[in-house]
Coordinates of C-alpha atoms in Angstrom, one line a residue:
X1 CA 53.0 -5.9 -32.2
X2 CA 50.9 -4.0 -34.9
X3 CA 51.9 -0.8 -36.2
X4 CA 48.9 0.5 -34.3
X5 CA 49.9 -1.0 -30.9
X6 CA 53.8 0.9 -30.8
X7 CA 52.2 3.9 -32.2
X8 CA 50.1 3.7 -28.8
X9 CA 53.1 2.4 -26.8
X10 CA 55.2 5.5 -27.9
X11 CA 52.7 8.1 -27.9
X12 CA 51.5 7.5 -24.5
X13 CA 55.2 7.0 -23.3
X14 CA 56.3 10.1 -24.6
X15 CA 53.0 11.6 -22.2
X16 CA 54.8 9.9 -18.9
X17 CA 58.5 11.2 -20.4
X18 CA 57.9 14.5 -20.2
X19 CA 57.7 14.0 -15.9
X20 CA 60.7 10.7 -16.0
X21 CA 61.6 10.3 -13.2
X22 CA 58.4 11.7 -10.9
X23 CA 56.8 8.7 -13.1
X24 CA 59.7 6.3 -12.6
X25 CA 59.7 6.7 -8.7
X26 CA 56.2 6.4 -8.7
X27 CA 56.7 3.0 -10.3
X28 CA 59.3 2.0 -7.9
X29 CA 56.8 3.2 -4.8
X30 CA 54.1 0.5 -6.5
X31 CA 56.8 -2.2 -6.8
X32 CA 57.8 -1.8 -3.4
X33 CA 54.7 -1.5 -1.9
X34 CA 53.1 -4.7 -3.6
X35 CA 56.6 -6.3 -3.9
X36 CA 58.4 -5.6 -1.0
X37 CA 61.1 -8.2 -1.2
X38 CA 62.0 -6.2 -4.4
X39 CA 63.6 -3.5 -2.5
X40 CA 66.6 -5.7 -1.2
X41 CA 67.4 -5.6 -5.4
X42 CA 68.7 -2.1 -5.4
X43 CA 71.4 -0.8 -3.6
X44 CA 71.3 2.7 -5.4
X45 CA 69.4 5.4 -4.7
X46 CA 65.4 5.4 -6.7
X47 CA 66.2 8.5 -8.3
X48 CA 69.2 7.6 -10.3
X49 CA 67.9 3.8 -10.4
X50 CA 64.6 6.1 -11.6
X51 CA 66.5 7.6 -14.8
X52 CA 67.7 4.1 -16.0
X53 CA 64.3 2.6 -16.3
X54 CA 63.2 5.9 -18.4
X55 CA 66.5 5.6 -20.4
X56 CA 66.2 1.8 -20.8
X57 CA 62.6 2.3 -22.4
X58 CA 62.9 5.0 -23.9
X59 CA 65.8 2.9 -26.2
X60 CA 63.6 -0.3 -26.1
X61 CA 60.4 1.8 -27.4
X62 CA 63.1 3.1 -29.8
X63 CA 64.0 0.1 -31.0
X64 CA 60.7 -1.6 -31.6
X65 CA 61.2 -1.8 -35.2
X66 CA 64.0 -3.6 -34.9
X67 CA 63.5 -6.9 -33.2
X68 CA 66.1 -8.4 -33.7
X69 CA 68.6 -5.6 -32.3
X70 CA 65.6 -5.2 -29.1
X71 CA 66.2 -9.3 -28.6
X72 CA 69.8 -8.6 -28.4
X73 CA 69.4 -5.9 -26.1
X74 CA 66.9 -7.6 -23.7
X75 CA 68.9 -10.3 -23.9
X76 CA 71.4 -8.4 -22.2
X77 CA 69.0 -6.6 -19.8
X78 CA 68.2 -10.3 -18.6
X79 CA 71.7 -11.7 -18.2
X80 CA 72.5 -8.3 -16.1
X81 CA 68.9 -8.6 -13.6
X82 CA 69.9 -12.5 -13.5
X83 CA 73.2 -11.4 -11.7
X84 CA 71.0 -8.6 -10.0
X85 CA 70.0 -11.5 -7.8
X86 CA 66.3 -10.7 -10.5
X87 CA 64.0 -14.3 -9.8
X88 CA 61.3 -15.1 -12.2
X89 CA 58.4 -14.2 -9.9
X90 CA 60.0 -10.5 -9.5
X91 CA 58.8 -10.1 -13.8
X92 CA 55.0 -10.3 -13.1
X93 CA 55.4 -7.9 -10.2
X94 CA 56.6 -5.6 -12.2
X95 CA 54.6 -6.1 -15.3
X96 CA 51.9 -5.3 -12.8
X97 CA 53.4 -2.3 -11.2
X98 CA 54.1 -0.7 -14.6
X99 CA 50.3 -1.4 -15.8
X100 CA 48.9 0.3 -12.4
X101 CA 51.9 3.3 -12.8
X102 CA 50.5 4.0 -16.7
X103 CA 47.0 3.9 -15.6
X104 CA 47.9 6.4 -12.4
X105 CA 50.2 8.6 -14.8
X106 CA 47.9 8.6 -17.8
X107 CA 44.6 9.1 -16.7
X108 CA 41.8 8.7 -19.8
X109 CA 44.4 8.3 -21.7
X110 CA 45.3 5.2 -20.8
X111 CA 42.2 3.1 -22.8
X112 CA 41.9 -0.2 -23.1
X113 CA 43.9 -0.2 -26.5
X114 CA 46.8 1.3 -24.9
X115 CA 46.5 -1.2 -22.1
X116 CA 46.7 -4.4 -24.1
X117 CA 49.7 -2.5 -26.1
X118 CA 51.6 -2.5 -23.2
X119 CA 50.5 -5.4 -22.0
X120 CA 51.7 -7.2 -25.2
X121 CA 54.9 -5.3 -25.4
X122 CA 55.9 -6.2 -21.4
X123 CA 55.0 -9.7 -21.8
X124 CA 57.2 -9.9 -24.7
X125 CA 60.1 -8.1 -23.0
X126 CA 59.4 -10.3 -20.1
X127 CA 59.3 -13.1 -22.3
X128 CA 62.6 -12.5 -24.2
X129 CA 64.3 -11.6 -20.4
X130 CA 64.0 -14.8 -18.7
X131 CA 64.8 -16.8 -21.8
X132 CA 67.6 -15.6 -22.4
X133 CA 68.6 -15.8 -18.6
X134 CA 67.3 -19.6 -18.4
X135 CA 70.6 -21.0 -19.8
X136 CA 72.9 -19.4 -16.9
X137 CA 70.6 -19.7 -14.2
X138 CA 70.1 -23.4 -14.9
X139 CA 73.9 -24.1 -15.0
X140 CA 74.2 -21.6 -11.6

């Protein structure tokens, strides 16, 4: 990613931080909704699953330059939604669901420069997820 492209990531994230977890559950509501077999994933309540996936990005967006330690990290995140029961397929859902949730959230503000900044970033994430849950699932 360009120097211009986290700029946008973070700016417009800090934007959907300051209403977390009204933004996170909104998420959650699109995933379900266009996703539903993604529901069966969580057996905690959307609120408190809601303030992991703010905290989660808000360290990965922290971490952006640092690739290396955000490889390690997603790395990890990958090897734990792998034993979440987490299928390939379940990735572009929520790539998607994030995409519609920033647009919702952000209004004008999300242009079409912000757009392909997170579109790079969460196809990297994605990316760097299922390869590094590959190994274990094949030998599962």
């Amino acid at each position: 990613m360009t120097p211009q492209d986290i700029a946008l990531v973070r700016s417009s994230f800090a934007q959907l931080h300051r209403r977390k977890i009204e933004t996170a559950c909104l998420f959650y509501e699109r995933l379900f909704t266009t996703a539903p077999s993604t529901r069966a994933l969580f057996k905690t309540d959307i609120q408190g699953q809601a303030a992991k996936l703010m905290e989660t990005l808000t360290v990965a967006l922290a971490m952006l330059n640092d690739p290396g330690g955000l490889n390690v990290l997603l790395a990890r995140l990958g090897e734990r939604h792998r034993n979440y029961g987490v299928q390939p397929e379940h990735y572009e859902a929520v790539g998607s669901a994030l995409l519609w949730t920033l647009e919702t959230s952000l209004g004008a503000d999300f242009t079409t420069q912000t757009r392909a900044a997170w579109t790079e970033l969460y196809g990297q994430m994605a990316k760097t997820m299922l390869s590094a849950e590959t190994p274990s699932r094949r030998s599962a």
